Every structure is written in C-alpha cells, then in structure tokens.
Coordinates of C-alpha atoms in Angstrom, one line a residue:
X695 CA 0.0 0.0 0.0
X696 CA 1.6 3.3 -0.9
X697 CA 1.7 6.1 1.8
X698 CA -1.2 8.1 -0.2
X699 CA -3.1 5.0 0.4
X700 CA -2.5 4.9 4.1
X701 CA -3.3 8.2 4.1
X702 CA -6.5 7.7 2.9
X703 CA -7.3 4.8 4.5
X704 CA -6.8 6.6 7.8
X705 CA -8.7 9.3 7.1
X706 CA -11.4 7.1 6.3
X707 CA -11.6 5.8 10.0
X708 CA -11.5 9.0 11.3
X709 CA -14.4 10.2 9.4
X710 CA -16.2 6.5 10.7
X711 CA -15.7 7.9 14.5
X712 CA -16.7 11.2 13.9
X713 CA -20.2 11.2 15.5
X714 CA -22.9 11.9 13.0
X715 CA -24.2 15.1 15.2
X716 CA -20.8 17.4 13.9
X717 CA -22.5 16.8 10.5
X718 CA -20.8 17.6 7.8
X719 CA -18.0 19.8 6.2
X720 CA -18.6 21.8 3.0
X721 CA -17.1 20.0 0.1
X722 CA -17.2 20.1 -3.4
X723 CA -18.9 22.7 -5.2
X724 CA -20.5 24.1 -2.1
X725 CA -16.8 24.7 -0.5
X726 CA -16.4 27.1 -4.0
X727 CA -19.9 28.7 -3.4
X728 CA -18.3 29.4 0.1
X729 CA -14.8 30.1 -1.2
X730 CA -16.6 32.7 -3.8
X731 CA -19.0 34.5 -1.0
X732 CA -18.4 38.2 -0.5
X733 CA -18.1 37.5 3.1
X734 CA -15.5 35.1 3.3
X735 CA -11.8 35.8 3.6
X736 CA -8.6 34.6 5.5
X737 CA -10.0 31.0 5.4
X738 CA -12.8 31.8 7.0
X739 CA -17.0 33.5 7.1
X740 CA -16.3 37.7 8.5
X741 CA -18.8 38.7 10.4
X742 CA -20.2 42.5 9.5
X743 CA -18.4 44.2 12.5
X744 CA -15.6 42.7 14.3
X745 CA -16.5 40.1 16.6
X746 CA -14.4 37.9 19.2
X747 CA -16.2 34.9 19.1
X748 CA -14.1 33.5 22.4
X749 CA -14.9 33.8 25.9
X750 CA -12.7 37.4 26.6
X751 CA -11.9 38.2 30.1
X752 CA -10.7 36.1 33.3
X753 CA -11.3 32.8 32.6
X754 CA -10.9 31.9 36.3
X755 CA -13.5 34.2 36.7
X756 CA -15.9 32.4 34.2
X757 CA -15.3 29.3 36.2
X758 CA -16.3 30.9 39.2
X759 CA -19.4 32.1 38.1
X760 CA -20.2 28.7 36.4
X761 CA -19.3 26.4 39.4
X762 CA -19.9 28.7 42.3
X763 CA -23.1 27.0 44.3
X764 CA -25.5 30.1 44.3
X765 CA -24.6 31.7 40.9
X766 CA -25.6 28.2 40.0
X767 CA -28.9 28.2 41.9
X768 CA -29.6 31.6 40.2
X769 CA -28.9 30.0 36.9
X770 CA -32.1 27.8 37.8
X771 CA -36.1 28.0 37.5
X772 CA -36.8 27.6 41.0
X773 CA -40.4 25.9 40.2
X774 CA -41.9 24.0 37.2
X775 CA -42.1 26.5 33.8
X776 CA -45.7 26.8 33.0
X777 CA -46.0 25.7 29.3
X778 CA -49.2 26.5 27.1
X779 CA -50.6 22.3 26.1
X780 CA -50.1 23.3 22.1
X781 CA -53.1 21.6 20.2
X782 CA -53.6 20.8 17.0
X783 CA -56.8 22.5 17.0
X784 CA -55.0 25.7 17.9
X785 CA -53.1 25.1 15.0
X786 CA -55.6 23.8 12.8
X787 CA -57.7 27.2 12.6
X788 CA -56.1 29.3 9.7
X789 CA -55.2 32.8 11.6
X790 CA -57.7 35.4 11.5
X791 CA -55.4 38.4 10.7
X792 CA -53.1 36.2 8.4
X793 CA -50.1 36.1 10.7
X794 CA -49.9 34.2 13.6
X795 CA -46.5 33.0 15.6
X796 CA -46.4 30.3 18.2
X797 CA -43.1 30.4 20.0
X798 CA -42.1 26.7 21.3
X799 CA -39.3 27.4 23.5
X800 CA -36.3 29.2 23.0
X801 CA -35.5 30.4 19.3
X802 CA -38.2 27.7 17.9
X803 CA -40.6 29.4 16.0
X804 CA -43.8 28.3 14.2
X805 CA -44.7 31.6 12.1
X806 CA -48.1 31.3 9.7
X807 CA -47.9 34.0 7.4
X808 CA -49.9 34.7 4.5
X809 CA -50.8 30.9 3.8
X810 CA -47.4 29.8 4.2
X811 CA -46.1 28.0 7.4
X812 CA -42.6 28.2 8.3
X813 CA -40.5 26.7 11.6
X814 CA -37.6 28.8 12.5
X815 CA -34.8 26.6 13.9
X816 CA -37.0 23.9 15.4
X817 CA -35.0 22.2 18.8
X818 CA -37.1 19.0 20.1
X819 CA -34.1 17.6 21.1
X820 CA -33.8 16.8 25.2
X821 CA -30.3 18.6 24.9
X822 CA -28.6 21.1 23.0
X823 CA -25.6 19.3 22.7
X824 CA -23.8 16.2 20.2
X825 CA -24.0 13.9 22.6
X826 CA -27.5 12.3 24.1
X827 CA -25.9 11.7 27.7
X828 CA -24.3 15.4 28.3
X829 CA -24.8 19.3 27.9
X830 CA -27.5 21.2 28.7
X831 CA -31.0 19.9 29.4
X832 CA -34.1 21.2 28.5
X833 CA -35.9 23.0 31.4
X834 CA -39.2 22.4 30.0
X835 CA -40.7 19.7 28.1
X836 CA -41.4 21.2 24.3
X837 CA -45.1 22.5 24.2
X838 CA -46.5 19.9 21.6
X839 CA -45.2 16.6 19.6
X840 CA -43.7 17.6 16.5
X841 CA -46.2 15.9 14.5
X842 CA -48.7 18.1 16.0
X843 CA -47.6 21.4 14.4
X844 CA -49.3 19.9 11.3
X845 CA -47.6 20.1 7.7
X846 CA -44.5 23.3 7.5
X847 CA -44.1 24.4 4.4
X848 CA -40.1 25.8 5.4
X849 CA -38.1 24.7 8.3
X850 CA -35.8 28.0 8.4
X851 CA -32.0 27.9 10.4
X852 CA -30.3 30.5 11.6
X853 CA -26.9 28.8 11.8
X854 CA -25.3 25.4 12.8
X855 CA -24.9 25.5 16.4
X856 CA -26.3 22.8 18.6
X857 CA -29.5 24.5 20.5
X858 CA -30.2 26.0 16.7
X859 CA -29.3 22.9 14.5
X860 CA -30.5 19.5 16.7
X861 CA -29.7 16.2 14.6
X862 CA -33.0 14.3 16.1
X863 CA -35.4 16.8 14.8
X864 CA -33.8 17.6 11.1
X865 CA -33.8 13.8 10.7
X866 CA -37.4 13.7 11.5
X867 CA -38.3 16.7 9.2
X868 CA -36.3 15.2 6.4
X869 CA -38.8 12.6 5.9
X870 CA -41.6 15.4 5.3
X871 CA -42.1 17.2 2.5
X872 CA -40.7 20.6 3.2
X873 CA -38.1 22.8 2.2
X874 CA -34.8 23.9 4.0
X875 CA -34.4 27.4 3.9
X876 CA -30.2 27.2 5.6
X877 CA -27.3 29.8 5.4
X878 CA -24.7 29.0 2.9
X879 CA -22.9 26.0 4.2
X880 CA -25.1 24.5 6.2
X881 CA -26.3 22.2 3.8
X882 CA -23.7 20.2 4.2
X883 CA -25.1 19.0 7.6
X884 CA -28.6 18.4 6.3
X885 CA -27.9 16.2 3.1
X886 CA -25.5 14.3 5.5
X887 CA -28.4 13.6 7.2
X888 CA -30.7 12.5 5.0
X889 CA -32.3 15.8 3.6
X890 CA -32.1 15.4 -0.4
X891 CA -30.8 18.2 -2.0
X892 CA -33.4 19.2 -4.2
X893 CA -35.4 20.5 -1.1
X894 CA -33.0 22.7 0.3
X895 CA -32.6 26.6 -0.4
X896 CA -28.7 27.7 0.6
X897 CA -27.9 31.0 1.1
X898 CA -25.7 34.0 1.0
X899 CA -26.3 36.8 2.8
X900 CA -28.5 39.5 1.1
X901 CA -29.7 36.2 -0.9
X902 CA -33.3 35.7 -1.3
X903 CA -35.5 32.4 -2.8
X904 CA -39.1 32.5 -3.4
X905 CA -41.6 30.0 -1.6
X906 CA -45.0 30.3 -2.2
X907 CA -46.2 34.3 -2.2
X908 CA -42.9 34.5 0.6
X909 CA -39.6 36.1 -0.3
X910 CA -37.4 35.0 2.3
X911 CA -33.8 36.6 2.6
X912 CA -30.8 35.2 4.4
X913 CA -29.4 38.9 5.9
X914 CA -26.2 39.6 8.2
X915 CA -26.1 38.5 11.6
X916 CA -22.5 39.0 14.3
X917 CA -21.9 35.7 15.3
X918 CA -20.0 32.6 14.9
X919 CA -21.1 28.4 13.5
X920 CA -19.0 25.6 14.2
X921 CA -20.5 21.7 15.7
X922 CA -17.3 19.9 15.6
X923 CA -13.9 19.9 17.5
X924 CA -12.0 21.9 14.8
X925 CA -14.5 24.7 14.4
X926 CA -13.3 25.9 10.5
X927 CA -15.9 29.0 10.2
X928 CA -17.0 27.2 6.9
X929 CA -20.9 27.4 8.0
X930 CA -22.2 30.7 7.6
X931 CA -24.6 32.4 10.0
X932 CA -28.2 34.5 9.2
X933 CA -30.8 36.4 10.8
X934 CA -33.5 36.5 8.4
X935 CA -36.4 38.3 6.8
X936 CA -39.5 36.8 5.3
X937 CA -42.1 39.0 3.1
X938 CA -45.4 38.0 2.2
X939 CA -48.0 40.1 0.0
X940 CA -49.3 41.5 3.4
X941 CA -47.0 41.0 6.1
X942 CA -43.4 41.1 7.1
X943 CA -41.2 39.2 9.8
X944 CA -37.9 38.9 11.1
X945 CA -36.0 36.0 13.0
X946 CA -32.6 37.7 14.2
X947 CA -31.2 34.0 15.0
X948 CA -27.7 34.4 17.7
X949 CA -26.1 37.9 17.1
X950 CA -24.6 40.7 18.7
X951 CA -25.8 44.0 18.3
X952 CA -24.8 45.4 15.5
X953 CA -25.1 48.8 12.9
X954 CA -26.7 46.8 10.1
X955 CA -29.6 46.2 11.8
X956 CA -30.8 49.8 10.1
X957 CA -29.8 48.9 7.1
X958 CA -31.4 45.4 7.5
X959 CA -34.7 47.3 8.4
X960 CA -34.4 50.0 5.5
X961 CA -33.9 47.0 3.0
X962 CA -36.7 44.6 3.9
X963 CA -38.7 46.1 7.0
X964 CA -40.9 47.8 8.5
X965 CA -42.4 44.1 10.5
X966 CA -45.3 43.3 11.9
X967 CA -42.9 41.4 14.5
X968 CA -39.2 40.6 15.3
X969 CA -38.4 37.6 17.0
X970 CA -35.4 39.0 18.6
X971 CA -32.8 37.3 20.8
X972 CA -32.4 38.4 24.3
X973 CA -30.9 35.2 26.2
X974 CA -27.6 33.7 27.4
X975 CA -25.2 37.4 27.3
X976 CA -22.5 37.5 29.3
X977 CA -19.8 40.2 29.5
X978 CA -17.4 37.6 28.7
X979 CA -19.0 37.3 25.1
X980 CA -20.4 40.9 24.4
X981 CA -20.0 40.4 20.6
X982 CA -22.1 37.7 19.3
X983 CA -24.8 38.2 21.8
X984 CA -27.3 41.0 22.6
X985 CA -28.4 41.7 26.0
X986 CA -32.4 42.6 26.4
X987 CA -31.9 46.3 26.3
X988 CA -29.9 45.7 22.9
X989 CA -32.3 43.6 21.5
X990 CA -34.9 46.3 22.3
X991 CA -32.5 48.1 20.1
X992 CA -32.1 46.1 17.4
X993 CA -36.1 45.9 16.7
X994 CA -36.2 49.9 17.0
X995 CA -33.3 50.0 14.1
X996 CA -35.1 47.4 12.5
X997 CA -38.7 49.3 12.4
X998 CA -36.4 52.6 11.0
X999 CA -35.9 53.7 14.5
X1000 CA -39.3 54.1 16.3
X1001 CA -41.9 52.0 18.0
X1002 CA -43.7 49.7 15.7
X1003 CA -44.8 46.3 15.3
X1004 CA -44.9 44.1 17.6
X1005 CA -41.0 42.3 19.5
X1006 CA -40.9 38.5 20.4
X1007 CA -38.1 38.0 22.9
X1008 CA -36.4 34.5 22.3
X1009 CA -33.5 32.6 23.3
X1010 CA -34.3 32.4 26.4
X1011 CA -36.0 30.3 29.3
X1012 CA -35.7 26.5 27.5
X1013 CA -32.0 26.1 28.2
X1014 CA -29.2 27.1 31.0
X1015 CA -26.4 28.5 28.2
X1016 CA -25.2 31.5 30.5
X1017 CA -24.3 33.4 33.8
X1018 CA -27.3 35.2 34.1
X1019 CA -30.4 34.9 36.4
X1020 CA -33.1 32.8 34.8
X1021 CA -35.9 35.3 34.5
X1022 CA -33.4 38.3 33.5
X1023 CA -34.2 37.8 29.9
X1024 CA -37.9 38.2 30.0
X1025 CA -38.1 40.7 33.2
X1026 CA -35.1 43.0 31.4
X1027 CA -37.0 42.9 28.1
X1028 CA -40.1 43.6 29.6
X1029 CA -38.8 46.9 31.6
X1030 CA -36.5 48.4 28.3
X1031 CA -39.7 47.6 25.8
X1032 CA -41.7 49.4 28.3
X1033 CA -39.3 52.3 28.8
X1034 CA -39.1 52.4 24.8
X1035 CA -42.9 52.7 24.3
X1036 CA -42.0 49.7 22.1
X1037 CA -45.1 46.6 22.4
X1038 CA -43.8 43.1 23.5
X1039 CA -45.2 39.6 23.2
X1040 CA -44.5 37.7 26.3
X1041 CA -45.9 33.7 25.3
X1042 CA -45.9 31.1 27.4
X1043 CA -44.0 28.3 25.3
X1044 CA -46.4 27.2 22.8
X1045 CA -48.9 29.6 23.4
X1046 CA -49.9 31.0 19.7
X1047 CA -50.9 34.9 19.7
X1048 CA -51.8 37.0 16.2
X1049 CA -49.9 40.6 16.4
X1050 CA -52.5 42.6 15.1
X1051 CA -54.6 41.0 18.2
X1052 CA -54.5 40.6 21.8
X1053 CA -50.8 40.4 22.5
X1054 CA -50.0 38.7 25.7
X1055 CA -48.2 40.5 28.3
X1056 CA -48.7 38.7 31.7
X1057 CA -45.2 38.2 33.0
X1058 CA -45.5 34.5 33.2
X1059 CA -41.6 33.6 34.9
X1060 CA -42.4 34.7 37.8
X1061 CA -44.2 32.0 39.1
X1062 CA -41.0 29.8 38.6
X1063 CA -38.4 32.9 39.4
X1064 CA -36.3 33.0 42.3
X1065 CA -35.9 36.5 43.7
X1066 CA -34.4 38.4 41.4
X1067 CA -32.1 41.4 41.3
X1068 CA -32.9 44.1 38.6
X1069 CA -29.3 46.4 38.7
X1070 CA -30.8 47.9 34.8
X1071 CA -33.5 49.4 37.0
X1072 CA -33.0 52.5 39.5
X1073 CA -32.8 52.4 42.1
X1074 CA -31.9 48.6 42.3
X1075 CA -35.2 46.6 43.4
X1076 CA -35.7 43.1 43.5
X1077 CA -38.6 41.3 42.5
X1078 CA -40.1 38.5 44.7
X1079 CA -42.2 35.7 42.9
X1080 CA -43.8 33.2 45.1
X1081 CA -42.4 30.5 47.0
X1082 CA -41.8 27.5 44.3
X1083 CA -39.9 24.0 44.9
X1084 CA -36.4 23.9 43.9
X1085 CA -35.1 22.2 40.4
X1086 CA -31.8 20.6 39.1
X1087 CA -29.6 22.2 36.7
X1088 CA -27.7 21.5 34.0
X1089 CA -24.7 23.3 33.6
X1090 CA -23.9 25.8 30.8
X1091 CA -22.5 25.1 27.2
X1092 CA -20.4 28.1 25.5
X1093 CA -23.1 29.5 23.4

C-alpha cells in the first residue's frame, strides 16, 4: 500500500468515528460557493463588524461564576415553567389576521404567514448538545409533539450551532415534504443527514429564494457556527427576513448587536414582528450576543428607529447556556420595551398569539423565578415571585 493509500485509509476511519451530530464539512462545489462569498476571507466566514467569538476576560473568573453554588442556583427555574398544552386544534384554525407565531421554547418558532407556514430553527431535542448523555437539558418539556404542528411548508435555520441545528429533529423533518431554507454551508449537515438536495434553499447573505407568495432573505447576523472539535468557520450564520404580499417578519437567529440592523430594516422592513434574541449574554461574550436592552434596540433599528410592530423575545428560558439569572431575559425585556414605548409579546411556550390582536403580556416567569435582582433598573429593586420548589440544573455550554 503506498503512503497516499495509508493516508486515505486513515482518514477514512477518522471520518467513521466522527459522531454523526458534527454533520458535515462543506465539500465540493459548495466549498467554491463558500470560497466565492463576499463575506468570506482569510480561510474563514467575517462577520459584519468585528466580533471575538471566544470567551474574553478572566477565565478563572468564568469558572467561578459557572461552578460557584449560588450563581448556580440563580442560573435555575426555581419551580416548574408553566407551558401552554399546544393543540392541533390551535393550529388547525387558519389565523384570523393572516399572521400568527407560536413560539415553542427558545429560538423555535412556528410563524403562519400569509398561507405559508414556516419553523424557525425547530429544537425537540432533550439537549442542546452532540451527545444524548451530556450538555445542557431542557428546562421544560417542548409545548407539543412535532407531528402536532401539522404540515410546515419551510423549516428556516439561523446557523449550525447545537441548541439551533438539533440532529434528532432535522432527521425527523427530512422525511416530510418541506423545504430547507439554511445559510450557505449548512447544507452540508442536512444532506448528510438525510435531507435530499433538491429541497433545500442555501444562502448568502442579502440572498433571497421564493416560496409560495414568501420572499425569504438570508441577511447579516454577528456571530460565529461551528458543531465539531475543529471549528473551521465554513458554516455561515443569518438572521432572516421573510415577506409576504401582506405582512413582514424577522427572525434575528444568535447575534450581537450590530449597525446593520438599520440597514437590514431600510432594506426589507418595516415588520409586523421581530423575534429578537435576548438570552444567554454574558460580558465575557459581548460580541455575538445582545443583551435585552440591545435587543430592544435592534427591533427599533429594524422598524427605522421608532416603535412599531410588535417584538418576540427568544432565546431564552428553555436552556441554561449563560451566567445570568433565569428570569433576566424576560423581566429585562419587559422593563427596556416598556421604557421604549415599544409593544412586547410575552408567550408562554407554545402559546400562539396573532400581532394585530391581543398580544399577551402577563409576566409569566415569575411564578418559577427566584428573587431576582434588577441592577438595569434604579434604584436597584428586587422582584419576589412566590415560594416554588427547587429544580436541578444543567450546567452551561459556551453558546
């Protein structure tokens, strides 16, 4: 056997260990796609603004606040998240205003807009996480089977990361009819797992493919992608904006606040409503994710700087990925959107709500929120929610 042989051959068991949740890396004529993109350089996807996609600061001080007993505690729901029973009569009932959005738990998304049905990064999965027996757990059980959402027209991702991207739910999707709206790249992990590639739509930013009476367009997002242990940057993130012949919606996917936002909104907006990250920030990663009052931001650059529409806060409350409280996100979010004059939607997972309707707004954490201190707020006050029984948690992954 010559030594390119051996090479081969050895690379060949490599790939048979590699666990089939990393997916797949970008070969072929999809590496040149990639290789070609405006928004690849040095070897690797840029993101819009400069972004350090690494934990920055004191890492012993990261540990701390990880492993430390009552940062961990904090880090908990202190009683069981009350979760909206999702039915398929809810679902069944075409919306009365043409746009309706369910949110399932954090960045899962069922959006019915103008006829058309699309699932933003759908996460069934128990844990965010390549393997089955480690990472973080969910903290609630998701709202409603899959099978109950009833047919999706799209299933639209963000970007490849593990609590965006979960192997168990594409492979149950890929055996449906519907199309795969992805960011360029990320197609490599779908046809490796089973999704043909006729039914997927791969995209560049400011790209755009037609679905129905829907233009949906992959736009810039600050972030980073990456499922396996040699993280190449070859999977390129998105928020996205979807336009119907009435309405207009946003999904902002992971990100870090960012200038294009405006531009973003000028482009494709105004929107009837944002679905706007607001969960697991952390100074030590002030880059690639936005904090509530920056996603309160973002939705007021998006809407050409004013009030308007209506904000969905997600990424948040289905997963432990961060130092902060629990209830921050949604208690944070509630207070800037307030202060802003801006209208939030505050679902209980799976509860569906139509924007131009009744929006709810009933602070629904609180019932499973430890105290909790509110330092955005002054002076500093603490909000007390009643008594609730103590649960386990799962520790933190680094998204």
């Amino acid at each position: 056997m010559t030594g390119t042989g051996s090479d081969r051959s050895l690379r060949a068991r490599l790939r048979a260990l590699r666990p089939e949740s990393f997916g797949a890396e970008p070969a072929g004529e999809r590496l040149a796609r990639i290789r070609r993109s405006p928004h690849f350089a040095d070897g690797v996807f840029q993101n819009p603004e400069q972004a350090r996609r690494g934990p920055s600061g004191s890492a012993s001080e990261l540990a701390k606040i990880y492993f430390e007993k009552e940062a961990r505690v904090r880090r908990a729901p202190a009683g069981v998240i009350p979760v909206h029973p999702t039915t398929v009569a809810d679902l069944a009932r075409p919306a009365a205003t043409g746009l309706r959005i369910t949110w399932l738990g954090h960045s899962s998304v069922l959006a019915e807009i103008d006829g058309v049905r699309i699932l933003f990064d759908p996460v069934w999965g128990e844990r965010c996480s390549p393997f089955a027996f480690v990472g973080p757990k969910r903290l609630h059980p998701a709202p409603a089977p899959l099978a109950a959402l009833g047919p999706v027209d799209v299933v639209v991702i963000s970007h490849d990361h593990y609590d965006h991207l979960d192997l168990p739910t594409i492979k149950a999707l890929a055996g449906s009819d519907t199309l795969f709206a992805v960011p360029l790249g990320v197609g490599a992990h779908l046809e490796h797992w089973g999704v043909p590639a006729s039914r997927l739509r791969e995209l560049d930013w400011h790209e755009s493919t037609e679905i129905g009476d829907l233009t949906l367009t992959a736009t810039p997002a600050r972030h980073f992608c990456g499922r396996g242990i040699r993280n190449q940057q070859h999977t390129l993130w998105a928020s996205w904006s979807v336009r119907g012949p009435r309405h207009r919606i946003f999904h902002s996917g992971d990100t870090g606040y960012f200038q294009g936002f405006k531009d973003i909104g000028a482009a494709h907006g105004p929107f009837d409503v944002t679905m706007i990250q607001i969960g697991a920030y952390s100074e030590f990663w002030p880059d690639i994710h936005m904090t509530p009052a920056e996603g309160v931001r973002a939705h007021l650059d998006l809407q050409g700087g004013r009030p308007g529409g209506v904000l969905l806060p997600i990424h948040w409350a289905t997963f432990n990925l961060a130092p902060h409280a629990w209830a921050e996100p949604g208690e944070w979010t509630r207070d800037a959107a307030g202060e802003a004059g801006q209208a939030v939607a505050l679902p209980r997972p799976g509860q569906p709500f139509e924007p131009a309707g009744k929006v709810p707004a009933e602070p629904w954490w609180r019932s499973a929120s430890r105290p909790l201190a509110t330092p955005w707020r002054a002076p500093e006050s603490v909000q007390k929610p009643d008594a609730a029984p103590r649960r386990d948690l799962d520790l933190a992954g680094d998204r």
